[in-house]
CSV table of N, CA and C in Angstrom, one decimal:
chain,number,residue,atom,x,y,z
A,246,MET,N,0.8,-1.2,0.0
A,246,MET,CA,0.0,0.0,0.0
A,246,MET,C,0.9,1.2,0.0
A,247,THR,N,0.4,2.2,-0.8
A,247,THR,CA,1.2,3.5,-0.8
A,247,THR,C,0.6,4.4,0.3
A,248,ILE,N,1.5,4.9,1.0
A,248,ILE,CA,1.1,5.8,2.2
A,248,ILE,C,1.5,7.2,1.9
A,249,HIS,N,0.6,8.1,2.0
A,249,HIS,CA,0.8,9.6,1.8
A,249,HIS,C,0.7,10.2,3.2
A,250,VAL,N,1.8,10.8,3.7
A,250,VAL,CA,1.8,11.5,5.0
A,250,VAL,C,1.6,13.0,4.7
A,251,VAL,N,0.5,13.5,5.4
A,251,VAL,CA,0.2,15.0,5.2
A,251,VAL,C,0.2,15.7,6.5
A,252,ASP,N,0.5,17.0,6.4
A,252,ASP,CA,0.3,18.0,7.4
A,252,ASP,C,-0.9,18.8,7.0
A,253,ILE,N,-1.8,19.1,8.0
A,253,ILE,CA,-3.0,19.9,7.8
A,253,ILE,C,-2.9,21.2,8.6
A,254,GLU,N,-3.1,22.3,8.0
A,254,GLU,CA,-3.2,23.6,8.7
A,254,GLU,C,-4.6,24.2,8.4
A,255,GLN,N,-5.3,24.4,9.5
A,255,GLN,CA,-6.7,25.0,9.4
A,255,GLN,C,-6.6,26.4,10.0
A,256,VAL,N,-7.2,27.4,9.3
A,256,VAL,CA,-7.3,28.8,9.8
A,256,VAL,C,-8.7,29.1,10.1
A,257,THR,N,-9.0,29.5,11.4
A,257,THR,CA,-10.3,29.8,11.8
A,257,THR,C,-10.5,31.3,12.0
A,258,HIS,N,-11.7,31.8,12.0
A,258,HIS,CA,-12.0,33.2,12.3
A,258,HIS,C,-13.4,33.3,12.8
A,259,THR,N,-13.7,34.4,13.4
A,259,THR,CA,-15.0,34.7,13.9
A,259,THR,C,-15.6,35.9,13.0
A,260,CYS,N,-16.7,35.7,12.4
A,260,CYS,CA,-17.2,36.8,11.5
A,260,CYS,C,-18.6,37.2,12.0
A,261,PRO,N,-19.2,38.3,11.5
A,261,PRO,CA,-20.5,38.8,12.0
A,261,PRO,C,-21.6,37.8,11.8
A,262,ALA,N,-21.5,36.9,10.8
A,262,ALA,CA,-22.5,35.9,10.6
A,262,ALA,C,-22.6,35.0,11.8
A,263,TRP,N,-21.5,34.6,12.4
A,263,TRP,CA,-21.5,33.7,13.5
A,263,TRP,C,-20.5,34.3,14.6
A,264,PRO,N,-21.0,35.3,15.3
A,264,PRO,CA,-20.1,36.0,16.2
A,264,PRO,C,-19.6,35.2,17.4
A,265,ASN,N,-20.3,34.2,17.8
A,265,ASN,CA,-20.0,33.4,19.0
A,265,ASN,C,-19.3,32.1,18.7
A,266,GLU,N,-19.1,31.8,17.5
A,266,GLU,CA,-18.5,30.5,17.1
A,266,GLU,C,-17.4,30.7,16.0
A,267,PRO,N,-16.1,30.5,16.4
A,267,PRO,CA,-15.1,30.5,15.3
A,267,PRO,C,-15.3,29.3,14.4
A,268,HIS,N,-15.0,29.5,13.1
A,268,HIS,CA,-15.2,28.4,12.2
A,268,HIS,C,-14.0,28.4,11.2
A,269,VAL,N,-13.7,27.2,10.6
A,269,VAL,CA,-12.6,27.1,9.6
A,269,VAL,C,-13.0,27.8,8.3
A,270,TYR,N,-12.2,28.6,7.8
A,270,TYR,CA,-12.4,29.2,6.5
A,270,TYR,C,-11.3,28.9,5.5
A,271,ASP,N,-10.2,28.3,5.9
A,271,ASP,CA,-9.1,27.9,5.0
A,271,ASP,C,-8.4,26.7,5.6
A,272,THR,N,-8.3,25.7,4.7
A,272,THR,CA,-7.6,24.4,5.1
A,272,THR,C,-6.5,24.2,4.0
A,273,ARG,N,-5.3,23.9,4.5
A,273,ARG,CA,-4.2,23.6,3.6
A,273,ARG,C,-3.6,22.3,4.0
A,274,ARG,N,-3.4,21.5,2.9
A,274,ARG,CA,-2.8,20.2,3.1
A,274,ARG,C,-1.5,20.1,2.4
A,275,THR,N,-0.4,19.7,3.1
A,275,THR,CA,0.9,19.6,2.5
A,275,THR,C,1.4,18.1,2.6
A,276,VAL,N,1.7,17.6,1.5
A,276,VAL,CA,2.2,16.2,1.4
A,276,VAL,C,3.7,16.3,1.8
A,277,ILE,N,4.0,15.6,3.0
A,277,ILE,CA,5.4,15.6,3.4
A,277,ILE,C,6.2,14.4,3.1
A,278,ASP,N,5.5,13.3,2.8
A,278,ASP,CA,6.2,12.0,2.5
A,278,ASP,C,5.3,11.1,1.7
A,279,VAL,N,5.8,10.4,0.8
A,279,VAL,CA,5.1,9.3,0.1
A,279,VAL,C,5.9,8.0,0.2
A,280,ILE,N,5.3,7.0,0.7
A,280,ILE,CA,6.0,5.7,0.8
A,280,ILE,C,5.4,4.8,-0.2
A,281,PRO,N,6.1,4.5,-1.3
A,281,PRO,CA,5.5,3.7,-2.4
A,281,PRO,C,5.2,2.3,-2.0
A,282,GLY,N,4.1,1.7,-2.5
A,282,GLY,CA,3.7,0.3,-2.2
A,282,GLY,C,4.4,-0.7,-3.1
A,283,GLY,N,5.0,-0.2,-4.2
A,283,GLY,CA,5.6,-1.2,-5.1
A,283,GLY,C,4.8,-1.4,-6.3
A,284,PRO,N,5.2,-2.3,-7.2
A,284,PRO,CA,4.4,-2.6,-8.4
A,284,PRO,C,3.1,-3.3,-8.1
A,285,CYS,N,2.2,-3.1,-9.0
A,285,CYS,CA,0.9,-3.8,-8.9
A,285,CYS,C,1.0,-5.3,-8.9
A,286,ARG,N,0.3,-5.9,-8.0
A,286,ARG,CA,0.3,-7.4,-7.9
A,286,ARG,C,-0.7,-8.1,-8.7
A,287,THR,N,-1.8,-7.4,-9.1
A,287,THR,CA,-2.9,-8.0,-9.9
A,287,THR,C,-3.2,-7.1,-11.1
A,288,PRO,N,-2.3,-6.9,-12.0
A,288,PRO,CA,-2.6,-6.1,-13.2
A,288,PRO,C,-3.8,-6.6,-13.9
A,289,VAL,N,-4.5,-5.7,-14.6
A,289,VAL,CA,-5.7,-6.0,-15.4
A,289,VAL,C,-5.4,-5.8,-16.9
A,290,THR,N,-5.9,-6.7,-17.7
A,290,THR,CA,-5.8,-6.7,-19.1
A,290,THR,C,-7.1,-6.0,-19.6
A,291,VAL,N,-7.0,-5.0,-20.4
A,291,VAL,CA,-8.1,-4.3,-21.0
A,291,VAL,C,-8.0,-4.4,-22.5
A,292,ARG,N,-9.2,-4.5,-23.2
A,292,ARG,CA,-9.2,-4.7,-24.6
A,292,ARG,C,-10.1,-3.7,-25.2
A,293,CYS,N,-9.7,-3.2,-26.4
A,293,CYS,CA,-10.5,-2.3,-27.2
A,293,CYS,C,-10.3,-2.7,-28.7
A,294,GLY,N,-11.2,-3.4,-29.2
A,294,GLY,CA,-11.0,-4.0,-30.6
A,294,GLY,C,-9.9,-5.0,-30.6
A,295,ASP,N,-8.9,-4.8,-31.4
A,295,ASP,CA,-7.8,-5.7,-31.5
A,295,ASP,C,-6.7,-5.4,-30.6
A,296,THR,N,-6.8,-4.3,-29.9
A,296,THR,CA,-5.7,-3.8,-29.1
A,296,THR,C,-5.9,-4.2,-27.6
A,297,THR,N,-4.9,-4.7,-27.0
A,297,THR,CA,-4.9,-5.1,-25.6
A,297,THR,C,-3.8,-4.3,-24.8
A,298,ALA,N,-4.1,-4.1,-23.6
A,298,ALA,CA,-3.0,-3.4,-22.7
A,298,ALA,C,-3.2,-4.0,-21.3
A,299,THR,N,-2.1,-4.1,-20.6
A,299,THR,CA,-2.1,-4.5,-19.2
A,299,THR,C,-1.8,-3.2,-18.4
A,300,ILE,N,-2.7,-2.9,-17.5
A,300,ILE,CA,-2.5,-1.7,-16.7
A,300,ILE,C,-2.6,-2.1,-15.2
A,301,ALA,N,-2.1,-1.2,-14.3
A,301,ALA,CA,-2.2,-1.5,-12.9
A,301,ALA,C,-3.7,-1.5,-12.4
A,302,CYS,N,-4.0,-2.3,-11.5
A,302,CYS,CA,-5.4,-2.4,-11.0
A,302,CYS,C,-6.0,-1.1,-10.5
A,303,HIS,N,-5.2,-0.2,-10.0
A,303,HIS,CA,-5.7,1.1,-9.5
A,303,HIS,C,-6.3,2.0,-10.6
A,304,ARG,N,-6.0,1.7,-11.8
A,304,ARG,CA,-6.5,2.5,-12.9
A,304,ARG,C,-7.8,2.0,-13.4
A,305,HIS,N,-8.2,0.8,-12.9
A,305,HIS,CA,-9.4,0.2,-13.6
A,305,HIS,C,-10.5,-0.3,-12.6
A,306,VAL,N,-10.1,-0.8,-11.4
A,306,VAL,CA,-11.0,-1.4,-10.5
A,306,VAL,C,-11.3,-0.5,-9.3
A,307,PRO,N,-12.4,-0.6,-8.6
A,307,PRO,CA,-12.7,0.2,-7.4
A,307,PRO,C,-11.7,0.0,-6.3
A,308,ALA,N,-11.6,1.0,-5.5
A,308,ALA,CA,-10.6,1.0,-4.4
A,308,ALA,C,-10.7,-0.3,-3.5
A,309,ALA,N,-11.9,-0.7,-3.3
A,309,ALA,CA,-12.1,-1.9,-2.4
A,309,ALA,C,-11.5,-3.2,-3.0
A,310,ARG,N,-11.4,-3.2,-4.3
A,310,ARG,CA,-10.9,-4.4,-4.9
A,310,ARG,C,-9.4,-4.3,-5.4
A,311,GLN,N,-8.8,-3.2,-5.1
A,311,GLN,CA,-7.4,-3.0,-5.5
A,311,GLN,C,-6.4,-3.9,-4.7
A,312,CYS,N,-5.3,-4.2,-5.3
A,312,CYS,CA,-4.3,-5.0,-4.6
A,312,CYS,C,-3.7,-4.2,-3.5
A,313,GLY,N,-3.0,-4.8,-2.6
A,313,GLY,CA,-2.3,-4.1,-1.5
A,313,GLY,C,-1.3,-3.1,-1.9
A,314,ALA,N,-0.6,-3.3,-3.0
A,314,ALA,CA,0.4,-2.3,-3.5
A,314,ALA,C,-0.2,-1.1,-4.1
A,315,CYS,N,-1.4,-1.2,-4.7
A,315,CYS,CA,-2.0,0.0,-5.3
A,315,CYS,C,-2.9,0.8,-4.4
A,316,ARG,N,-3.3,0.2,-3.3
A,316,ARG,CA,-4.2,0.9,-2.4
A,316,ARG,C,-3.5,2.1,-1.7
A,317,ILE,N,-4.2,3.2,-1.6
A,317,ILE,CA,-3.6,4.4,-1.1
A,317,ILE,C,-4.2,4.7,0.3
A,318,ILE,N,-3.3,5.0,1.3
A,318,ILE,CA,-3.6,5.3,2.6
A,318,ILE,C,-3.1,6.7,2.9
A,319,VAL,N,-3.9,7.6,3.4
A,319,VAL,CA,-3.5,9.0,3.7
A,319,VAL,C,-3.4,9.1,5.2
A,320,THR,N,-2.3,9.4,5.8
A,320,THR,CA,-2.1,9.5,7.2
A,320,THR,C,-1.8,11.0,7.6
A,321,GLN,N,-2.5,11.5,8.6
A,321,GLN,CA,-2.3,12.9,9.0
A,321,GLN,C,-1.2,12.9,10.0
A,322,HIS,N,-0.1,13.7,9.7
A,322,HIS,CA,1.0,13.8,10.5
A,322,HIS,C,0.8,14.8,11.6
A,323,THR,N,0.4,16.0,11.3
A,323,THR,CA,0.1,17.0,12.3
A,323,THR,C,-1.1,17.8,11.8
A,324,ILE,N,-1.9,18.2,12.7
A,324,ILE,CA,-3.0,19.1,12.4
A,324,ILE,C,-2.9,20.4,13.2
A,325,THR,N,-2.7,21.5,12.6
A,325,THR,CA,-2.5,22.8,13.3
A,325,THR,C,-3.7,23.7,13.0
A,326,THR,N,-4.2,24.2,14.1
A,326,THR,CA,-5.3,25.2,13.9
A,326,THR,C,-4.9,26.5,14.5
A,327,ARG,N,-5.1,27.6,13.7
A,327,ARG,CA,-4.8,28.9,14.3
A,327,ARG,C,-5.9,29.8,14.0
A,328,HIS,N,-6.1,30.8,14.9
A,328,HIS,CA,-7.2,31.7,14.8
A,328,HIS,C,-6.8,33.1,14.4
A,329,GLU,N,-7.4,33.6,13.4
A,329,GLU,CA,-7.1,35.0,12.9
A,329,GLU,C,-8.1,35.9,13.5
A,330,VAL,N,-7.6,37.0,14.1
A,330,VAL,CA,-8.4,38.0,14.6
A,330,VAL,C,-8.6,39.1,13.6
A,331,ALA,N,-9.9,39.5,13.3
A,331,ALA,CA,-10.1,40.5,12.4
A,331,ALA,C,-9.8,41.9,13.0
A,332,GLY,N,-9.3,42.8,12.1
A,332,GLY,CA,-9.1,44.1,12.6
A,332,GLY,C,-7.8,44.6,12.4
């Protein structure tokens, strides 16, 4: 399985519409590391007329049926929330 490690930064603010409750208005995700899962273990053969091609399963089958090497896992490394004060 391919693992994507991400950092998430959320920026909140309080606005006149919701004066008593800060809410997120900007979310940024930064990919900090990718750990590859290796080559596809169950490639799929697709045909169109006389032409055939063998492709990795992640390009053709739903995520639930993909092999372990093609499946993608996203892991949150850090989540930072900061509040901006208007004015």
